[in-house]
PDB file of C-alpha atoms in Angstrom:
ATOM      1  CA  UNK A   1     -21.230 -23.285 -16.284  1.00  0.00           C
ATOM      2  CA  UNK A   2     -23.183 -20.863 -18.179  1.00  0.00           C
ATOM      3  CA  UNK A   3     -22.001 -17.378 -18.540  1.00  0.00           C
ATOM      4  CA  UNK A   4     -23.572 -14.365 -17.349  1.00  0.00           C
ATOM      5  CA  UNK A   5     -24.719 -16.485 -14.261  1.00  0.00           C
ATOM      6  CA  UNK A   6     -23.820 -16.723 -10.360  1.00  0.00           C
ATOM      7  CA  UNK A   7     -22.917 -20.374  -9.304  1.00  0.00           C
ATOM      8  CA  UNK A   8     -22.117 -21.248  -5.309  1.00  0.00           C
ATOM      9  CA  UNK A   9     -19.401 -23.582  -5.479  1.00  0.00           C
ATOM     10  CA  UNK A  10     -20.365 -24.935  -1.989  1.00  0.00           C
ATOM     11  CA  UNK A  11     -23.349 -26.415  -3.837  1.00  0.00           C
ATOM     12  CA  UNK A  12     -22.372 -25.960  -7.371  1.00  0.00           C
ATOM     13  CA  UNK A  13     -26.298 -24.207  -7.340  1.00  0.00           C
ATOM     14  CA  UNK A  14     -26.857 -20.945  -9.513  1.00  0.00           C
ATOM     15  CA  UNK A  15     -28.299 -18.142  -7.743  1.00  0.00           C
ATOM     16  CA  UNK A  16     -30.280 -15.161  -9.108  1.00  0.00           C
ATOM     17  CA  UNK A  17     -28.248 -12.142  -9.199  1.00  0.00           C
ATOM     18  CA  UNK A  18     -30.854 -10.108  -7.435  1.00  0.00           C
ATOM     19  CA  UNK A  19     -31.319 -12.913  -4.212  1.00  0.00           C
ATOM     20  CA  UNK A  20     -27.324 -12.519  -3.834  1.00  0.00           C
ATOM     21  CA  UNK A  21     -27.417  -9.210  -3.973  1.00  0.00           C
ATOM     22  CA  UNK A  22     -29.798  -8.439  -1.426  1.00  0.00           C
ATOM     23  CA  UNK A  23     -27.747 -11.326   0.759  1.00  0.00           C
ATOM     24  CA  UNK A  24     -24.287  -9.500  -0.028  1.00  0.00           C
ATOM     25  CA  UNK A  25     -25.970  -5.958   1.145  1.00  0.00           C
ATOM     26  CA  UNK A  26     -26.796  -7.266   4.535  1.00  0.00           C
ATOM     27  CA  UNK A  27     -22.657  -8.304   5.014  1.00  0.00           C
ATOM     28  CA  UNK A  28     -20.412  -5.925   6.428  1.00  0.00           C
ATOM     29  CA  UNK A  29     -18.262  -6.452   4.094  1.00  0.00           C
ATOM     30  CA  UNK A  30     -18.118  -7.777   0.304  1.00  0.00           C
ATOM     31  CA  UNK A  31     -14.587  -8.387  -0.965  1.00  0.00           C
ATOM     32  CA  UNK A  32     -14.629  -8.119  -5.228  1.00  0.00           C
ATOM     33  CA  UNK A  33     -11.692 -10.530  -6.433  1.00  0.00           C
ATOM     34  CA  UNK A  34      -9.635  -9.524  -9.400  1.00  0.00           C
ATOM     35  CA  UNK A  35      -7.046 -10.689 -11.676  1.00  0.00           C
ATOM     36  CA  UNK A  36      -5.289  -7.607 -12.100  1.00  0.00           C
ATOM     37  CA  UNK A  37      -4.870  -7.516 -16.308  1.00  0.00           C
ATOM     38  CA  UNK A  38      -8.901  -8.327 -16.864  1.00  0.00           C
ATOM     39  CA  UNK A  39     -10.487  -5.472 -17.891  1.00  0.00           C
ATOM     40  CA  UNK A  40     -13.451  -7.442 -18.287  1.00  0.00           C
ATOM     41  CA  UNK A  41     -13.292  -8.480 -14.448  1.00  0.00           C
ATOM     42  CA  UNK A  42     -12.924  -4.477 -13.670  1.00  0.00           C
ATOM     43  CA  UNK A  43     -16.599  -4.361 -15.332  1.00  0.00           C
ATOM     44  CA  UNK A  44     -17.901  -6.848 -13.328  1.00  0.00           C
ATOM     45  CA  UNK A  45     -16.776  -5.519 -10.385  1.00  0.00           C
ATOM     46  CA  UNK A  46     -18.321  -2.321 -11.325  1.00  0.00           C
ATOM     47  CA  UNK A  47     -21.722  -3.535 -12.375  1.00  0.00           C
ATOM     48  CA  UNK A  48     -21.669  -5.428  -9.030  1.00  0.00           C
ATOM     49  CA  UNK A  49     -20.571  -2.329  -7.045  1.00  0.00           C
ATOM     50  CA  UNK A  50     -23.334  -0.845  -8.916  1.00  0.00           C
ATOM     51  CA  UNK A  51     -26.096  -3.387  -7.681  1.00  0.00           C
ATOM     52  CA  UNK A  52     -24.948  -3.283  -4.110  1.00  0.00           C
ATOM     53  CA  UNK A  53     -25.665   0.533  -4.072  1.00  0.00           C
ATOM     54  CA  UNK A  54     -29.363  -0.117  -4.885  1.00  0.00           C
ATOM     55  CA  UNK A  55     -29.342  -2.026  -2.361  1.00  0.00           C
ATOM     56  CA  UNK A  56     -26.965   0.192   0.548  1.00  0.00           C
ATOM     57  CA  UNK A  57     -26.865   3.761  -0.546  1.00  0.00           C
ATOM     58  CA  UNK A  58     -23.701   3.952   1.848  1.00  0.00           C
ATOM     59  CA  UNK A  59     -20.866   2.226   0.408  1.00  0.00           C
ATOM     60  CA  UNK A  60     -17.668   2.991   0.811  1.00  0.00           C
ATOM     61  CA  UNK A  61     -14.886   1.364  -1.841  1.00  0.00           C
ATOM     62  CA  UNK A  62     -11.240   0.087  -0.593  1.00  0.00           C
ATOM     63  CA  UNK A  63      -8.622  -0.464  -3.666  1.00  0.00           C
ATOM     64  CA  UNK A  64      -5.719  -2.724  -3.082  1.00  0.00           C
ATOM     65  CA  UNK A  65      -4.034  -0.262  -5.977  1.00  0.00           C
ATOM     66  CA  UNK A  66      -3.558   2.569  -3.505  1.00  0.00           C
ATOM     67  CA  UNK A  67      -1.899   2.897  -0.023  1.00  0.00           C
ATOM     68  CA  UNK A  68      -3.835   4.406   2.999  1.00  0.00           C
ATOM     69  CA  UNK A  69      -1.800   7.561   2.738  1.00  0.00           C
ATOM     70  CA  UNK A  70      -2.944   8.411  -1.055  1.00  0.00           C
ATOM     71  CA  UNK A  71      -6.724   9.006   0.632  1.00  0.00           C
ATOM     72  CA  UNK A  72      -6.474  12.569   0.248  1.00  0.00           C
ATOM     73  CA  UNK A  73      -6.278  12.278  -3.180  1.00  0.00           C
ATOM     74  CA  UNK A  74      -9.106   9.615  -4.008  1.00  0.00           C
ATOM     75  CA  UNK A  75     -11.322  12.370  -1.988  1.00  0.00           C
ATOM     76  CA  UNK A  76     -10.326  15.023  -4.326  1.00  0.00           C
ATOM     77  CA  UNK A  77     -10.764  13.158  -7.208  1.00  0.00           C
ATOM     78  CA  UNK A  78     -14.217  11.570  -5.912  1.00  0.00           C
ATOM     79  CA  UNK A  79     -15.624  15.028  -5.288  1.00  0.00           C
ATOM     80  CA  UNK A  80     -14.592  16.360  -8.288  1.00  0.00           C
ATOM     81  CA  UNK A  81     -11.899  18.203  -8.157  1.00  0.00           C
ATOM     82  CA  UNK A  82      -9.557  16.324 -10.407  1.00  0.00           C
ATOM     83  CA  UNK A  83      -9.518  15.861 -14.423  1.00  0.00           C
ATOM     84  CA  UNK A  84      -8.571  11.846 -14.671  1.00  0.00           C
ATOM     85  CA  UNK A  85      -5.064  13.124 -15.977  1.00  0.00           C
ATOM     86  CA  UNK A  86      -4.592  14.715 -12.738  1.00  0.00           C
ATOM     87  CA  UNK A  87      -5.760  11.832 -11.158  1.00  0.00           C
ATOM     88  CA  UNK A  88      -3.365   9.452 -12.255  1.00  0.00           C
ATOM     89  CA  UNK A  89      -0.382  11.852 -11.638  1.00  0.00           C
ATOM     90  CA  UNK A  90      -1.381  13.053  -7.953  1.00  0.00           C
ATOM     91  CA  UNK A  91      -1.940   9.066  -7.144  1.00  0.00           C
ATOM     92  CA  UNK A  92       1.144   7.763  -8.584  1.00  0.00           C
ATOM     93  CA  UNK A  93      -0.961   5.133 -10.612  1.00  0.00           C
ATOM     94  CA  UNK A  94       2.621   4.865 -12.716  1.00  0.00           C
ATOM     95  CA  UNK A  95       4.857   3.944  -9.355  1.00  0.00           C
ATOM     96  CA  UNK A  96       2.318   2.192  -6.965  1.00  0.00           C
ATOM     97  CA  UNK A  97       0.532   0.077  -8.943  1.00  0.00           C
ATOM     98  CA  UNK A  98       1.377   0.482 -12.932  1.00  0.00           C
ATOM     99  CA  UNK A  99      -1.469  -1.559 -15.037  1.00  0.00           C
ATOM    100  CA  UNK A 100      -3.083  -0.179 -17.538  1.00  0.00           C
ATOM    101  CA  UNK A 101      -5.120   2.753 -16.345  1.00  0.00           C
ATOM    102  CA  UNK A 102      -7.952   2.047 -18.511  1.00  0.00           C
ATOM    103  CA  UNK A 103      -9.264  -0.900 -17.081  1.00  0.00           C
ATOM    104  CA  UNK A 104      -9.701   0.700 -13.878  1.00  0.00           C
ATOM    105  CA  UNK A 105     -10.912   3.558 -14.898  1.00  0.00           C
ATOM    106  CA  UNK A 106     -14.315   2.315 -15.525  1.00  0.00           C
ATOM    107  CA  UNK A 107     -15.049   1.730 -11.424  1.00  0.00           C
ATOM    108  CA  UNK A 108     -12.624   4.936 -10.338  1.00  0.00           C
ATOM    109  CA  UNK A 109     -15.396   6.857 -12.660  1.00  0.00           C
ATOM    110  CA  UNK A 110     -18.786   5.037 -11.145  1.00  0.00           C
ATOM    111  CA  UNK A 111     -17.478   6.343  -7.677  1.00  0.00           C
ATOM    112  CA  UNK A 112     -17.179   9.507  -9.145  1.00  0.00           C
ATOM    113  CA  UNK A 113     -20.346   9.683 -10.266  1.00  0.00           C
ATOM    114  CA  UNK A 114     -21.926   8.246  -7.813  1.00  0.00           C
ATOM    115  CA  UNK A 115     -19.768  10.190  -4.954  1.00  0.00           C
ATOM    116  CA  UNK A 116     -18.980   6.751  -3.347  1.00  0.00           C
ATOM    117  CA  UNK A 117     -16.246   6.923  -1.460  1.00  0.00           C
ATOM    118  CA  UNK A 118     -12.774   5.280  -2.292  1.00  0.00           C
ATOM    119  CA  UNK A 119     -10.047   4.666   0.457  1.00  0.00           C
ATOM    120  CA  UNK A 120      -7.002   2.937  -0.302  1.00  0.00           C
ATOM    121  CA  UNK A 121      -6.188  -0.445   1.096  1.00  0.00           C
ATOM    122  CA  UNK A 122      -2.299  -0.560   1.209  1.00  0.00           C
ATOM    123  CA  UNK A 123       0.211  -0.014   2.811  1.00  0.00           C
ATOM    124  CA  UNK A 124       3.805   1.412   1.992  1.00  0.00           C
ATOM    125  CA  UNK A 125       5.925  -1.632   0.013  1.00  0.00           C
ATOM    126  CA  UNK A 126       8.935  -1.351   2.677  1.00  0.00           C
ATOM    127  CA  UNK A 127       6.643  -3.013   5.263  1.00  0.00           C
ATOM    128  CA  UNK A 128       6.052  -6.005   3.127  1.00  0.00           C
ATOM    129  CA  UNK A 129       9.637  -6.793   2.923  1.00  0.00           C
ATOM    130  CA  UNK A 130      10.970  -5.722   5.942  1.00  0.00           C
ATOM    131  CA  UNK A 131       8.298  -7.884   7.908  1.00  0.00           C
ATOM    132  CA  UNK A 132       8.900 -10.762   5.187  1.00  0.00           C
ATOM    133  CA  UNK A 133      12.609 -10.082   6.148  1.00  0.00           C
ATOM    134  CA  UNK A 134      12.349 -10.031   9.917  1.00  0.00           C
ATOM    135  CA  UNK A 135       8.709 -10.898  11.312  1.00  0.00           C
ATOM    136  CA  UNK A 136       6.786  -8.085  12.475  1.00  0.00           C
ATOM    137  CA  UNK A 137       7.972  -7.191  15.945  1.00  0.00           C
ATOM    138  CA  UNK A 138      11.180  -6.195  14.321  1.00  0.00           C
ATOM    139  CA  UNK A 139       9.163  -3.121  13.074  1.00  0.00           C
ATOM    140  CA  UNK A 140       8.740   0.081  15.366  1.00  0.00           C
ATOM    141  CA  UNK A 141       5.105   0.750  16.246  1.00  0.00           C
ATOM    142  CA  UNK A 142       5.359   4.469  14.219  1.00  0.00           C
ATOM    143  CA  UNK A 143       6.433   2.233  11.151  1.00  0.00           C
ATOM    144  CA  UNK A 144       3.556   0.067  11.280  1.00  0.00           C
ATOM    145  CA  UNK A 145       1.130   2.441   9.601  1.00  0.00           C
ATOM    146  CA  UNK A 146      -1.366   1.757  12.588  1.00  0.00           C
ATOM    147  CA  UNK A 147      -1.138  -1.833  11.619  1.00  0.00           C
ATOM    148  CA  UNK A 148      -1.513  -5.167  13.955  1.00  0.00           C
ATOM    149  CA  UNK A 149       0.410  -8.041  13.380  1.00  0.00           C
ATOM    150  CA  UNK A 150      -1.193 -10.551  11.167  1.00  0.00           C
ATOM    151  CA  UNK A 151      -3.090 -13.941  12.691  1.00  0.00           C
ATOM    152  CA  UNK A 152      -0.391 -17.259  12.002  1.00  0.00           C
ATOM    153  CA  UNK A 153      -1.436 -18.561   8.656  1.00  0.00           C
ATOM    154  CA  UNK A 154      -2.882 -21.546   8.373  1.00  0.00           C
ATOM    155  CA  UNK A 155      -1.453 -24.749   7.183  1.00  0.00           C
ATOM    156  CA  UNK A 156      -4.255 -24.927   4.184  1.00  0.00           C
ATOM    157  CA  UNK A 157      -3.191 -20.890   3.161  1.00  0.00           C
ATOM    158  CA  UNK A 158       0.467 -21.783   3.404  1.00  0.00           C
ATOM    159  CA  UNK A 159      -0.114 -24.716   0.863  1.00  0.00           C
ATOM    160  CA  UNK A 160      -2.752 -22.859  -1.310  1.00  0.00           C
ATOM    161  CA  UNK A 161       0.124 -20.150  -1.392  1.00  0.00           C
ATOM    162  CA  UNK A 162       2.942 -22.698  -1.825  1.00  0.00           C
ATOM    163  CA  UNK A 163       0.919 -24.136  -4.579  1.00  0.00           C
ATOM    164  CA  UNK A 164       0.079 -20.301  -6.591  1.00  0.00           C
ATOM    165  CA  UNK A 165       3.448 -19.779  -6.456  1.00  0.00           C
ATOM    166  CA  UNK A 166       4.565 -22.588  -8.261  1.00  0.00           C
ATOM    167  CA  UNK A 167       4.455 -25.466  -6.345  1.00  0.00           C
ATOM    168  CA  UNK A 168       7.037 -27.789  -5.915  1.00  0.00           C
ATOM    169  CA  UNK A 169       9.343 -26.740  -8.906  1.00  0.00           C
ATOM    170  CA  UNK A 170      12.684 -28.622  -9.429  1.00  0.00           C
ATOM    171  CA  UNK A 171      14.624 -25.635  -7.870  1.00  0.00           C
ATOM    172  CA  UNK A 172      12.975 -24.272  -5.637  1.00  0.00           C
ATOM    173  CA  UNK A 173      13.940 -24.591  -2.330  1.00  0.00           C
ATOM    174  CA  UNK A 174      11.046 -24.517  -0.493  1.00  0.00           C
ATOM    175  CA  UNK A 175       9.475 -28.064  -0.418  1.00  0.00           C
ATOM    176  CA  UNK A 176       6.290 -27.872   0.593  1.00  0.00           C
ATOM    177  CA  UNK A 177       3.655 -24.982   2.128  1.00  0.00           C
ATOM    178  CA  UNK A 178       5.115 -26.026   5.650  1.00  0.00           C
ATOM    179  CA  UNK A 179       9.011 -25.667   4.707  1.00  0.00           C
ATOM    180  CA  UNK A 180      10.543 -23.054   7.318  1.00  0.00           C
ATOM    181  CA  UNK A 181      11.931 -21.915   3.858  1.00  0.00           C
ATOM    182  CA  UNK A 182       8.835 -20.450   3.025  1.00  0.00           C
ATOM    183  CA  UNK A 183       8.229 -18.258   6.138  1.00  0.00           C
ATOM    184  CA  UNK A 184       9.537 -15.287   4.562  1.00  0.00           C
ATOM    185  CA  UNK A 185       7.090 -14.978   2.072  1.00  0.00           C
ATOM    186  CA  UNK A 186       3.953 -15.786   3.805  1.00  0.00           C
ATOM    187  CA  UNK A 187       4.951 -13.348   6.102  1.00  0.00           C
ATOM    188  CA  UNK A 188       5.360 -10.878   3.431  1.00  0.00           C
ATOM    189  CA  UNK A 189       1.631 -12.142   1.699  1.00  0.00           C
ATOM    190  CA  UNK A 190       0.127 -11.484   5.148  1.00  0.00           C
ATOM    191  CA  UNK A 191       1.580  -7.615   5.811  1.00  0.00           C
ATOM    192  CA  UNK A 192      -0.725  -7.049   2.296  1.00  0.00           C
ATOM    193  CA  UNK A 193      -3.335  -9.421   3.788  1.00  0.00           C
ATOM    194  CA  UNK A 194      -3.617  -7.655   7.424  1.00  0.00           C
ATOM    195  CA  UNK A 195      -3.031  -4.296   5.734  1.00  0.00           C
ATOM    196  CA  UNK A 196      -6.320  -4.575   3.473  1.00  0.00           C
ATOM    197  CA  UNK A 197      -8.143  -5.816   6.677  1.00  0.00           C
ATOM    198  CA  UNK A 198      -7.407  -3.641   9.005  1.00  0.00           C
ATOM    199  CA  UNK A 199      -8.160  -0.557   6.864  1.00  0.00           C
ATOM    200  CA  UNK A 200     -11.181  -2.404   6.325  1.00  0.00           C
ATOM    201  CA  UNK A 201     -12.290  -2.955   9.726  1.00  0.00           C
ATOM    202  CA  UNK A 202     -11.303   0.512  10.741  1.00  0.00           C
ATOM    203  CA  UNK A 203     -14.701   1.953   8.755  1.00  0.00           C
ATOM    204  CA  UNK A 204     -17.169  -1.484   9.075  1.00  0.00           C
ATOM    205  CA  UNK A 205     -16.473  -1.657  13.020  1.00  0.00           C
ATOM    206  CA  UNK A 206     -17.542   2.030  13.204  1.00  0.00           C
ATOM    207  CA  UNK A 207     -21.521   2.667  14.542  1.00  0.00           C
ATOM    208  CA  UNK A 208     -23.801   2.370  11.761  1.00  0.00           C
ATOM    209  CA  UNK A 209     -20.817   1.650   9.194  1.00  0.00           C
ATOM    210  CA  UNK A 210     -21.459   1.750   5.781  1.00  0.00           C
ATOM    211  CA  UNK A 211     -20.815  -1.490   3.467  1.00  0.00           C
ATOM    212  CA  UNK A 212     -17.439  -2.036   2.504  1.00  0.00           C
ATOM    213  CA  UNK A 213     -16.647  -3.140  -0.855  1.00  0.00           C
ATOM    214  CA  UNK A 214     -13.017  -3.832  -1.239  1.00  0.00           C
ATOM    215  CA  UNK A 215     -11.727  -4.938  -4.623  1.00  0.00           C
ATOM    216  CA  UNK A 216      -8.654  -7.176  -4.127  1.00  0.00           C
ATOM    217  CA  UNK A 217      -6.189  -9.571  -5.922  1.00  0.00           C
ATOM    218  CA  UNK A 218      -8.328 -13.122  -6.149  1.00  0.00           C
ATOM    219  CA  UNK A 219      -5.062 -14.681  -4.502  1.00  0.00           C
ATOM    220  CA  UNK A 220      -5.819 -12.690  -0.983  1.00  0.00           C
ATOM    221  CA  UNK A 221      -9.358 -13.752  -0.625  1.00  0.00           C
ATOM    222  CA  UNK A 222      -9.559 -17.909  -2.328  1.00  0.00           C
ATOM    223  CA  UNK A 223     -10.600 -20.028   0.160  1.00  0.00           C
ATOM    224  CA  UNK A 224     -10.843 -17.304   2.656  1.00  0.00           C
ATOM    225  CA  UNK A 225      -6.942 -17.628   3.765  1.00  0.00           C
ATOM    226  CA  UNK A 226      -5.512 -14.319   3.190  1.00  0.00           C
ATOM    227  CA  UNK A 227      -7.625 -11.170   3.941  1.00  0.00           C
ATOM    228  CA  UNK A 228     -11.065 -12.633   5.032  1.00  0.00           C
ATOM    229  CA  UNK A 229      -9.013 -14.814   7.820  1.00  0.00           C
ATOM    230  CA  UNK A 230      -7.611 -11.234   9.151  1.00  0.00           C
ATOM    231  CA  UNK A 231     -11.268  -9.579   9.151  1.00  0.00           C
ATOM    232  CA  UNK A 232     -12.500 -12.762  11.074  1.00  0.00           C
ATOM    233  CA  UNK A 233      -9.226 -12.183  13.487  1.00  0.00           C
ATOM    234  CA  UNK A 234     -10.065  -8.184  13.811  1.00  0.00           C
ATOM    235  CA  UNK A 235     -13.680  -8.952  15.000  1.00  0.00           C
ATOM    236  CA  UNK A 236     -15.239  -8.654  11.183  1.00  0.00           C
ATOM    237  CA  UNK A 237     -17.576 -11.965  10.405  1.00  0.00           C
ATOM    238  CA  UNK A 238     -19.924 -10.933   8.385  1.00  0.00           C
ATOM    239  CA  UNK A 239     -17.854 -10.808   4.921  1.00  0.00           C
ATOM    240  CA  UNK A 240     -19.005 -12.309   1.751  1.00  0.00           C
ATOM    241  CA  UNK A 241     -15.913 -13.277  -0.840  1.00  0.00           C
ATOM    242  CA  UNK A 242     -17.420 -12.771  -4.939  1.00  0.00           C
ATOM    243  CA  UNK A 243     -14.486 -14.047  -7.643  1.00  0.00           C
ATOM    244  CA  UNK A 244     -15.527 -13.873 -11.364  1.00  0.00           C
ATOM    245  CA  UNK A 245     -14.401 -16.814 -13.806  1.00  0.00           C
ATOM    246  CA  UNK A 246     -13.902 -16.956 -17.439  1.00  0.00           C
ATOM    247  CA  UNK A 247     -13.012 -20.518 -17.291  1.00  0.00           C
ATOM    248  CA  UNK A 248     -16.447 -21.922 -17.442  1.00  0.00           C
ATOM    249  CA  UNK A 249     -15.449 -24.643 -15.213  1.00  0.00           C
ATOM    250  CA  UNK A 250     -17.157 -25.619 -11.857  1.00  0.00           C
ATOM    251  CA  UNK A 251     -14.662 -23.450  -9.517  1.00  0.00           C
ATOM    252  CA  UNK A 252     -13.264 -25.580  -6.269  1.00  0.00           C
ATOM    253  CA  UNK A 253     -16.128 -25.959  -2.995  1.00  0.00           C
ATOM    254  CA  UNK A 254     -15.061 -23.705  -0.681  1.00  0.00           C
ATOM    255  CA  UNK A 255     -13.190 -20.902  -3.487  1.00  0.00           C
ATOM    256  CA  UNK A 256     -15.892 -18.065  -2.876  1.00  0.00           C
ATOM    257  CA  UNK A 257     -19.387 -17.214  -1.270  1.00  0.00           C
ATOM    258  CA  UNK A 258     -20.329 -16.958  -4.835  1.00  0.00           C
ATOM    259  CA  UNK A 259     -18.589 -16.980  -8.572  1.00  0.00           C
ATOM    260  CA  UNK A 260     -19.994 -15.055 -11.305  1.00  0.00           C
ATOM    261  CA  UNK A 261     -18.913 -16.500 -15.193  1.00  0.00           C
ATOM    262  CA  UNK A 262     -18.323 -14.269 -17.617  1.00  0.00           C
ATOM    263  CA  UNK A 263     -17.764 -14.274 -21.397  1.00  0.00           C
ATOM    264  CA  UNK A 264     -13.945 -14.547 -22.026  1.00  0.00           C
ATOM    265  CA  UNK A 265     -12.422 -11.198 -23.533  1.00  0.00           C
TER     266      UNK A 265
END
């Protein structure tokens, strides 16, 4: 595939960046996969955050790297009211996420600039493990962080997941996407999967909501399993799933809406 292009893997087509942008700005949602370390994914999902505003001059952007209670602070920082030292510090970059700062500092900047909203995505780490743990009606409502239980995953999600993970390894116990054995963690996936959606759907199900852009780990939206299956269980169809690749490779039919193919760093 040739880089600096958009491909569909449902046809293996290219598409002009312009036609898919128009077609992402009519979604309610666009989800911006990421492999965390990239910086040159970061810029991508910039430049395409960038586009979409041309298109919607209401965006709004949700960051996996920040739980819901940290909003305050992306306001502050968004309006102007924090050097990006102070930033960092008042966010706890160092404790709730901890990659390099740098490579996200590109987009955190653009919405600064641009006054485009940021709202984080996650939720306290706790949850994950006490609902991997223990399923989620073990959890107190005021625990839940105004969270619904997750939608049962799907026997193609629990083997795509079985699969990331490592597969059927020599010692694992687990055997397959289906083992009970596995339960725990896809429960734990889908507290980070529901969490992202539902503080997604609580601004695109608003009147007149603005786009949501939500930049994500590629591993919660491939194949639409993880966080797209929860907005399609909380009432939100209308999402569009865009993954960069710096394979070159044809990516899998049903990976993404769209792929974009960059230049290897």
């Amino acid at each position: 595939m040739k880089s600096g292009r958009w491909s569909i893997p449902a046809t293996g087509a290219e598409i002009a960046h312009h036609d898919l942008m128009a077609r992402a700005a009519k979604s309610s949602v666009v989800l911006l996969g990421e492999s965390h370390d990239r910086a040159c994914q970061h810029l991508w999902q910039m430049h395409v955050a960038a586009s979409l505003l041309a298109h919607r001059p209401d965006i709004v952007m949700g960051f996996e790297m920040f739980p819901a209670r940290l909003n305050p602070v992306l306001a502050e920082w968004v309006e102007g009211g924090l050097s990006e030292a102070e930033f960092i510090e008042k966010s706890e970059w160092a404790t709730v996420w901890g990659f390099d700062a740098e490579i996200y500092l590109p987009i955190f900047r653009f919405c600064r600039a641009f006054r485009v909203p940021m709202v984080g995505l996650n939720c306290r780490r706790g949850l994950v493990s006490e609902v991997g743990k223990d399923g989620w009606d073990s959890i107190p409502a005021d625990l839940l962080e105004g969270l619904t239980p997750a939608c049962p995953a799907t026997a193609q999600y629990r083997d795509y997941l079985y699969e990331v993970t490592g597969g059927a390894a020599r010692d694992r116990v687990a055997k397959s996407g289906a083992d009970p054995a596995f339960d725990r963690f896809v429960r734990a996936q889908q507290v980070w999967d529901r969490a992202f959606a539902c503080r997604i759907a609580e601004i695109a199900s608003k009147p007149d909501a603005p786009l949501v852009i939500g930049i994500i780990g590629r591993g919660h939206l491939e194949f639409r399993g993880g966080t797209p299956a929860q907005l399609d269980d909380l009432g939100i169809r209308q999402s569009m799933v865009l993954l960069p690749d710096e394979t070159g490779q044809p990516q899998p039919k049903n990976i993404a809406d769209a792929v974009f193919h960059l230049d290897p760093e």
